[in-house]
mmCIF file of C-alpha atoms in Angstrom:
data_model
loop_
_atom_site.group_PDB
_atom_site.id
_atom_site.type_symbol
_atom_site.label_atom_id
_atom_site.label_comp_id
_atom_site.label_asym_id
_atom_site.label_seq_id
_atom_site.Cartn_x
_atom_site.Cartn_y
_atom_site.Cartn_z
ATOM 1 C CA MET A 27 29.478 -3.169 -26.882
ATOM 2 C CA ALA A 28 27.644 -6.385 -27.744
ATOM 3 C CA ASN A 29 29.389 -6.746 -31.118
ATOM 4 C CA GLY A 30 32.773 -5.294 -30.326
ATOM 5 C CA VAL A 31 34.259 -2.417 -28.378
ATOM 6 C CA ASP A 32 37.264 -0.138 -28.640
ATOM 7 C CA ALA A 33 39.900 -1.599 -26.302
ATOM 8 C CA GLU A 34 41.078 1.780 -25.020
ATOM 9 C CA TYR A 35 37.511 2.902 -24.279
ATOM 10 C CA PHE A 36 36.737 -0.388 -22.524
ATOM 11 C CA ALA A 37 39.866 -0.059 -20.380
ATOM 12 C CA ASP A 38 38.794 3.461 -19.414
ATOM 13 C CA ILE A 39 35.333 2.465 -18.230
ATOM 14 C CA LEU A 40 36.724 -0.515 -16.319
ATOM 15 C CA ALA A 41 39.052 1.844 -14.478
ATOM 16 C CA ASP A 42 36.395 4.523 -13.920
ATOM 17 C CA LYS A 43 35.789 4.882 -10.168
ATOM 18 C CA THR A 44 32.083 5.554 -10.775
ATOM 19 C CA THR A 45 31.812 1.956 -12.109
ATOM 20 C CA PRO A 46 29.463 2.739 -15.025
ATOM 21 C CA LEU A 47 29.037 -0.969 -15.907
ATOM 22 C CA TYR A 48 27.575 -1.639 -12.468
ATOM 23 C CA ASN A 49 23.790 -1.977 -12.131
ATOM 24 C CA TYR A 50 23.322 0.204 -9.070
ATOM 25 C CA ALA A 51 19.617 -0.608 -8.727
ATOM 26 C CA THR A 52 20.295 -4.282 -7.988
ATOM 27 C CA GLN A 53 24.018 -4.595 -7.258
ATOM 28 C CA GLN A 54 24.849 -1.710 -4.975
ATOM 29 C CA ARG A 55 23.937 -2.167 -1.329
ATOM 30 C CA THR A 56 23.937 0.833 0.971
ATOM 31 C CA ALA A 57 22.752 1.609 4.451
ATOM 32 C CA PRO A 58 19.150 2.807 4.051
ATOM 33 C CA GLY A 59 19.609 5.688 6.466
ATOM 34 C CA SER A 60 16.405 7.409 7.500
ATOM 35 C CA THR A 61 14.346 5.685 4.791
ATOM 36 C CA TYR A 62 14.384 2.771 7.267
ATOM 37 C CA LYS A 63 12.468 4.717 9.908
ATOM 38 C CA MET A 64 9.083 3.432 8.672
ATOM 39 C CA VAL A 65 10.266 -0.069 9.679
ATOM 40 C CA SER A 66 11.213 1.174 13.145
ATOM 41 C CA ALA A 67 7.979 3.149 13.500
ATOM 42 C CA THR A 68 5.928 0.084 12.582
ATOM 43 C CA ALA A 69 7.831 -2.006 15.125
ATOM 44 C CA ALA A 70 7.414 0.641 17.826
ATOM 45 C CA LEU A 71 3.672 0.981 17.338
ATOM 46 C CA GLU A 72 2.909 -2.701 16.860
ATOM 47 C CA GLU A 73 5.068 -3.811 19.794
ATOM 48 C CA GLY A 74 3.334 -1.248 21.989
ATOM 49 C CA ILE A 75 6.433 0.623 23.130
ATOM 50 C CA VAL A 76 4.865 3.873 21.855
ATOM 51 C CA THR A 77 1.372 4.928 20.811
ATOM 52 C CA THR A 78 0.452 7.543 18.221
ATOM 53 C CA SER A 79 0.103 10.079 21.057
ATOM 54 C CA SER A 80 3.287 9.136 22.979
ATOM 55 C CA LYS A 81 6.009 11.777 22.919
ATOM 56 C CA ILE A 82 9.761 11.378 23.232
ATOM 57 C CA ASN A 83 12.059 14.340 23.882
ATOM 58 C CA CYS A 84 14.887 15.071 21.477
ATOM 59 C CA TYR A 85 17.735 16.993 23.104
ATOM 60 C CA GLY A 86 19.864 16.833 19.976
ATOM 61 C CA TYR A 87 21.827 13.840 21.258
ATOM 62 C CA TYR A 88 21.219 10.462 22.855
ATOM 63 C CA GLU A 89 23.283 8.730 25.533
ATOM 64 C CA THR A 90 23.619 5.044 24.669
ATOM 65 C CA GLY A 91 25.415 4.086 27.861
ATOM 66 C CA ASP A 92 28.930 3.908 26.460
ATOM 67 C CA SER A 93 28.771 6.697 23.905
ATOM 68 C CA ILE A 94 26.810 9.690 22.640
ATOM 69 C CA ALA A 95 24.724 9.373 19.462
ATOM 70 C CA ARG A 96 23.778 12.677 17.885
ATOM 71 C CA CYS A 97 20.602 13.652 16.097
ATOM 72 C CA TRP A 98 21.200 15.253 12.715
ATOM 73 C CA ILE A 99 19.912 18.579 14.078
ATOM 74 C CA TYR A 100 22.624 18.807 16.786
ATOM 75 C CA PRO A 101 23.547 21.238 18.360
ATOM 76 C CA GLY A 102 19.863 22.046 17.964
ATOM 77 C CA ALA A 103 17.038 19.830 19.184
ATOM 78 C CA HIS A 104 13.566 18.800 18.035
ATOM 79 C CA GLY A 105 11.976 18.800 21.490
ATOM 80 C CA ALA A 106 8.980 16.566 22.215
ATOM 81 C CA LEU A 107 7.707 14.588 19.211
ATOM 82 C CA ASN A 108 5.187 11.838 18.623
ATOM 83 C CA VAL A 109 5.887 9.145 16.035
ATOM 84 C CA ILE A 110 4.301 11.148 13.196
ATOM 85 C CA GLY A 111 6.420 14.170 14.033
ATOM 86 C CA ALA A 112 9.499 11.985 14.417
ATOM 87 C CA ILE A 113 9.060 10.657 10.870
ATOM 88 C CA GLU A 114 8.228 14.125 9.539
ATOM 89 C CA ASN A 115 11.349 15.636 11.119
ATOM 90 C CA SER A 116 13.463 12.488 10.697
ATOM 91 C CA CYS A 117 14.449 12.712 14.348
ATOM 92 C CA ASN A 118 17.301 10.338 15.120
ATOM 93 C CA ALA A 119 16.950 10.767 18.883
ATOM 94 C CA PHE A 120 13.341 9.524 18.805
ATOM 95 C CA PHE A 121 14.335 6.387 16.944
ATOM 96 C CA TYR A 122 17.426 5.804 19.072
ATOM 97 C CA GLU A 123 15.004 5.577 21.986
ATOM 98 C CA VAL A 124 12.784 3.224 19.954
ATOM 99 C CA GLY A 125 15.794 0.948 19.399
ATOM 100 C CA HIS A 126 16.516 1.021 23.111
ATOM 101 C CA ARG A 127 12.936 0.264 24.144
ATOM 102 C CA LEU A 128 12.716 -2.625 21.694
ATOM 103 C CA SER A 129 15.771 -4.081 23.443
ATOM 104 C CA MET A 130 14.249 -4.079 26.923
ATOM 105 C CA THR A 131 12.884 -7.234 28.559
ATOM 106 C CA ASP A 132 11.779 -7.007 32.190
ATOM 107 C CA ASN A 133 13.716 -3.741 32.513
ATOM 108 C CA VAL A 134 16.919 -5.429 31.300
ATOM 109 C CA TYR A 135 18.627 -4.222 28.116
ATOM 110 C CA ASP A 136 19.507 -6.968 25.640
ATOM 111 C CA SER A 137 20.761 -5.890 22.231
ATOM 112 C CA GLN A 138 19.776 -9.150 20.533
ATOM 113 C CA THR A 139 16.159 -8.672 21.604
ATOM 114 C CA GLY A 140 16.091 -5.297 19.875
ATOM 115 C CA LEU A 141 17.837 -6.598 16.762
ATOM 116 C CA ASP A 142 15.415 -9.522 16.524
ATOM 117 C CA SER A 143 12.430 -7.196 16.776
ATOM 118 C CA LEU A 144 13.712 -4.863 14.076
ATOM 119 C CA ALA A 145 14.621 -7.840 11.869
ATOM 120 C CA LYS A 146 11.093 -9.226 12.268
ATOM 121 C CA TYR A 147 9.570 -6.086 10.783
ATOM 122 C CA ALA A 148 12.278 -5.665 8.160
ATOM 123 C CA ASP A 149 11.390 -9.158 6.959
ATOM 124 C CA MET A 150 7.686 -8.238 6.813
ATOM 125 C CA TYR A 151 8.636 -5.456 4.397
ATOM 126 C CA GLY A 152 10.655 -7.878 2.245
ATOM 127 C CA LEU A 153 14.012 -6.432 3.265
ATOM 128 C CA SER A 154 15.467 -9.804 4.261
ATOM 129 C CA GLU A 155 15.432 -11.212 0.703
ATOM 130 C CA THR A 156 16.104 -10.084 -2.846
ATOM 131 C CA SER A 157 13.251 -8.163 -4.455
ATOM 132 C CA GLY A 158 12.228 -10.722 -7.078
ATOM 133 C CA VAL A 159 13.412 -8.932 -10.230
ATOM 134 C CA GLU A 160 14.642 -11.342 -12.887
ATOM 135 C CA ILE A 161 18.235 -10.096 -13.072
ATOM 136 C CA GLU A 162 21.183 -10.567 -10.749
ATOM 137 C CA GLU A 163 20.662 -8.853 -7.411
ATOM 138 C CA TYR A 164 22.821 -8.842 -4.320
ATOM 139 C CA ALA A 165 21.199 -10.282 -1.216
ATOM 140 C CA PRO A 166 20.320 -7.681 1.438
ATOM 141 C CA LYS A 167 21.865 -7.442 4.873
ATOM 142 C CA VAL A 168 19.640 -6.965 7.932
ATOM 143 C CA SER A 169 21.559 -5.334 10.752
ATOM 144 C CA ASP A 170 23.041 -7.692 13.323
ATOM 145 C CA THR A 171 24.668 -5.128 15.610
ATOM 146 C CA ASP A 172 23.685 -2.102 17.685
ATOM 147 C CA PRO A 173 19.858 -1.906 17.721
ATOM 148 C CA ILE A 174 19.953 1.754 18.759
ATOM 149 C CA ARG A 175 21.757 2.861 15.605
ATOM 150 C CA SER A 176 20.108 0.142 13.523
ATOM 151 C CA ALA A 177 16.756 1.814 14.257
ATOM 152 C CA ILE A 178 17.834 4.842 12.192
ATOM 153 C CA GLY A 179 18.947 2.681 9.265
ATOM 154 C CA GLN A 180 22.602 2.346 10.212
ATOM 155 C CA GLY A 181 24.188 -0.560 12.105
ATOM 156 C CA THR A 182 24.967 -3.131 9.407
ATOM 157 C CA ASN A 183 21.743 -2.610 7.438
ATOM 158 C CA ASN A 184 22.488 -2.834 3.700
ATOM 159 C CA TYR A 185 19.882 -2.910 0.938
ATOM 160 C CA THR A 186 19.650 -2.456 -2.798
ATOM 161 C CA THR A 187 17.545 0.271 -4.374
ATOM 162 C CA ALA A 188 15.277 -2.446 -5.778
ATOM 163 C CA GLY A 189 14.750 -3.768 -2.251
ATOM 164 C CA LEU A 190 13.856 -0.301 -1.006
ATOM 165 C CA ALA A 191 11.386 0.015 -3.890
ATOM 166 C CA ARG A 192 9.589 -3.143 -2.742
ATOM 167 C CA TYR A 193 9.591 -1.835 0.824
ATOM 168 C CA VAL A 194 8.013 1.523 -0.020
ATOM 169 C CA THR A 195 5.471 -0.232 -2.250
ATOM 170 C CA THR A 196 4.403 -2.215 0.818
ATOM 171 C CA VAL A 197 4.070 1.016 2.802
ATOM 172 C CA ALA A 198 2.028 2.558 -0.011
ATOM 173 C CA ASN A 199 -0.553 -0.232 -0.254
ATOM 174 C CA LYS A 200 -0.697 -0.786 3.522
ATOM 175 C CA GLY A 201 0.724 -4.226 3.806
ATOM 176 C CA THR A 202 0.978 -6.277 0.614
ATOM 177 C CA CYS A 203 4.613 -7.148 -0.087
ATOM 178 C CA TYR A 204 5.125 -8.227 -3.694
ATOM 179 C CA ASN A 205 7.895 -10.071 -5.462
ATOM 180 C CA LEU A 206 8.847 -7.413 -7.994
ATOM 181 C CA THR A 207 9.009 -8.288 -11.662
ATOM 182 C CA LEU A 208 10.417 -6.635 -14.769
ATOM 183 C CA ILE A 209 8.337 -8.771 -17.134
ATOM 184 C CA ASP A 210 4.847 -7.762 -18.249
ATOM 185 C CA LYS A 211 4.359 -10.553 -20.768
ATOM 186 C CA VAL A 212 6.200 -12.925 -23.104
ATOM 187 C CA THR A 213 5.291 -13.231 -26.779
ATOM 188 C CA ASP A 214 6.689 -15.106 -29.769
ATOM 189 C CA SER A 215 8.164 -13.402 -32.828
ATOM 190 C CA ASN A 216 4.652 -12.952 -34.256
ATOM 191 C CA ASN A 217 3.474 -11.213 -31.085
ATOM 192 C CA ASN A 218 1.354 -14.162 -30.009
ATOM 193 C CA LEU A 219 1.001 -14.195 -26.234
ATOM 194 C CA LEU A 220 2.940 -17.026 -24.611
ATOM 195 C CA TYR A 221 2.801 -15.886 -21.014
ATOM 196 C CA ASP A 222 0.971 -13.050 -19.279
ATOM 197 C CA ASN A 223 2.938 -12.103 -16.185
ATOM 198 C CA GLN A 224 2.133 -10.228 -13.006
ATOM 199 C CA ALA A 225 3.820 -9.694 -9.659
ATOM 200 C CA THR A 226 3.187 -12.388 -7.078
ATOM 201 C CA VAL A 227 2.492 -11.680 -3.416
ATOM 202 C CA ARG A 228 5.382 -12.535 -1.075
ATOM 203 C CA ASN A 229 3.508 -11.871 2.164
ATOM 204 C CA THR A 230 0.931 -9.576 3.737
ATOM 205 C CA LEU A 231 1.132 -7.575 6.948
ATOM 206 C CA ASP A 232 -2.380 -8.513 8.029
ATOM 207 C CA ASP A 233 -1.775 -7.925 11.732
ATOM 208 C CA VAL A 234 -0.563 -4.337 11.382
ATOM 209 C CA SER A 235 -3.289 -1.978 12.554
ATOM 210 C CA GLU A 236 -4.931 0.712 10.433
ATOM 211 C CA SER A 237 -3.804 3.327 12.955
ATOM 212 C CA THR A 238 -0.175 2.317 12.406
ATOM 213 C CA TRP A 239 -0.498 2.604 8.627
ATOM 214 C CA ASN A 240 -2.200 5.980 8.957
ATOM 215 C CA ALA A 241 0.536 7.293 11.252
ATOM 216 C CA VAL A 242 3.391 6.078 9.049
ATOM 217 C CA GLN A 243 1.812 7.377 5.857
ATOM 218 C CA LEU A 244 0.911 10.739 7.372
ATOM 219 C CA GLY A 245 4.456 11.159 8.647
ATOM 220 C CA ILE A 246 6.016 10.685 5.222
ATOM 221 C CA LYS A 247 3.326 12.825 3.582
ATOM 222 C CA ARG A 248 4.381 15.673 5.864
ATOM 223 C CA VAL A 249 8.020 15.143 4.874
ATOM 224 C CA VAL A 250 7.152 16.020 1.290
ATOM 225 C CA GLU A 251 4.725 18.816 2.171
ATOM 226 C CA LYS A 252 7.685 20.743 3.586
ATOM 227 C CA LYS A 253 9.487 20.697 0.229
ATOM 228 C CA SER A 254 8.675 23.759 -1.877
ATOM 229 C CA TYR A 255 9.593 22.030 -5.144
ATOM 230 C CA PHE A 256 6.611 19.652 -4.784
ATOM 231 C CA GLN A 257 4.037 22.414 -4.385
ATOM 232 C CA GLU A 258 3.115 22.724 -8.078
ATOM 233 C CA LEU A 259 3.345 19.035 -8.932
ATOM 234 C CA GLY A 260 -0.405 18.585 -9.102
ATOM 235 C CA VAL A 261 -0.375 15.302 -7.178
ATOM 236 C CA THR A 262 0.085 14.588 -3.465
ATOM 237 C CA VAL A 263 3.291 12.665 -2.756
ATOM 238 C CA ALA A 264 4.418 10.878 0.405
ATOM 239 C CA GLY A 265 8.137 10.193 0.740
ATOM 240 C CA LYS A 266 11.162 9.849 2.971
ATOM 241 C CA THR A 267 14.701 11.063 2.546
ATOM 242 C CA GLY A 268 17.721 9.211 3.856
ATOM 243 C CA THR A 269 21.419 9.933 4.246
ATOM 244 C CA ALA A 270 23.519 6.777 4.308
ATOM 245 C CA GLN A 271 26.958 7.078 5.870
ATOM 246 C CA GLU A 272 29.317 4.474 4.412
ATOM 247 C CA SER A 273 32.872 5.539 5.225
ATOM 248 C CA LYS A 274 34.981 8.586 6.009
ATOM 249 C CA THR A 275 36.700 8.350 2.629
ATOM 250 C CA ARG A 276 33.524 8.686 0.534
ATOM 251 C CA ALA A 277 30.663 11.119 0.422
ATOM 252 C CA ASN A 278 27.336 10.042 1.931
ATOM 253 C CA HIS A 279 24.668 8.442 -0.241
ATOM 254 C CA ALA A 280 21.460 10.428 -0.736
ATOM 255 C CA LEU A 281 18.324 8.280 -0.780
ATOM 256 C CA PHE A 282 14.662 9.014 -1.445
ATOM 257 C CA VAL A 283 11.641 6.687 -1.397
ATOM 258 C CA CYS A 284 8.120 7.812 -2.199
ATOM 259 C CA PHE A 285 4.680 6.930 -3.527
ATOM 260 C CA ALA A 286 1.862 8.819 -5.228
ATOM 261 C CA PRO A 287 -0.929 9.776 -5.375
ATOM 262 C CA TYR A 288 -1.155 9.761 -1.587
ATOM 263 C CA GLU A 289 -4.913 9.176 -1.589
ATOM 264 C CA GLU A 290 -4.869 6.188 -3.977
ATOM 265 C CA PRO A 291 -1.273 5.119 -4.671
ATOM 266 C CA GLU A 292 -0.395 4.039 -8.201
ATOM 267 C CA ILE A 293 3.381 4.294 -8.285
ATOM 268 C CA ALA A 294 6.245 3.813 -5.840
ATOM 269 C CA ILE A 295 9.819 4.965 -6.365
ATOM 270 C CA ALA A 296 13.222 4.491 -4.766
#
């Protein structure tokens, strides 16, 4: 296509509803769905609204005051779960309650308080800015409405796949958020090195406790352990699935973030 293209073919791909010319990794923003739950778990543990041993009951639904929010398992229920089990089972009801608790100040519910708390931790994971890759990337959207549903990755949360890759990399290495890069090095036409590149550090989550990292990582390790198709992989993987609901006229987006090996991470994927 760089040196000429058949006009009829070009018209076809422009009209194609799958938008094949679109760089989905950097230019498609979707709700992160349950892949966002590591943000909410970090906020919950670090803000002290739950501990690693605290349990919250899932009845299959959650009353938000003016409406009912359902867990994905409804009409079933998860029962009592701690934060590790809530990540492992991707329990919406647990994280609805997290969103509610983050919104409480002196026993008074204030949605902006909850949104600000979630946004604080989303920013720590680099989700408030573009990922750093050297091509065009749409800016992310941190949710500014409904902290209860925002805590499960809905609300108005919208992120690119590249942004989610930076986020899960930060989870994998326990707190170093990098500016991602596509460039390893720059050479001249004779292969002489002009510039040796490496990712720069955006920020570090120095104040997040080791117990929080261990809980979050163990939760997503257990997600993958349940999947039979990983059993013969030969490497231990930690990951999180997510279903992003966009509209009633389109199918949901299926998301997956992961890192491996679990013991000493080398690669992260979204």
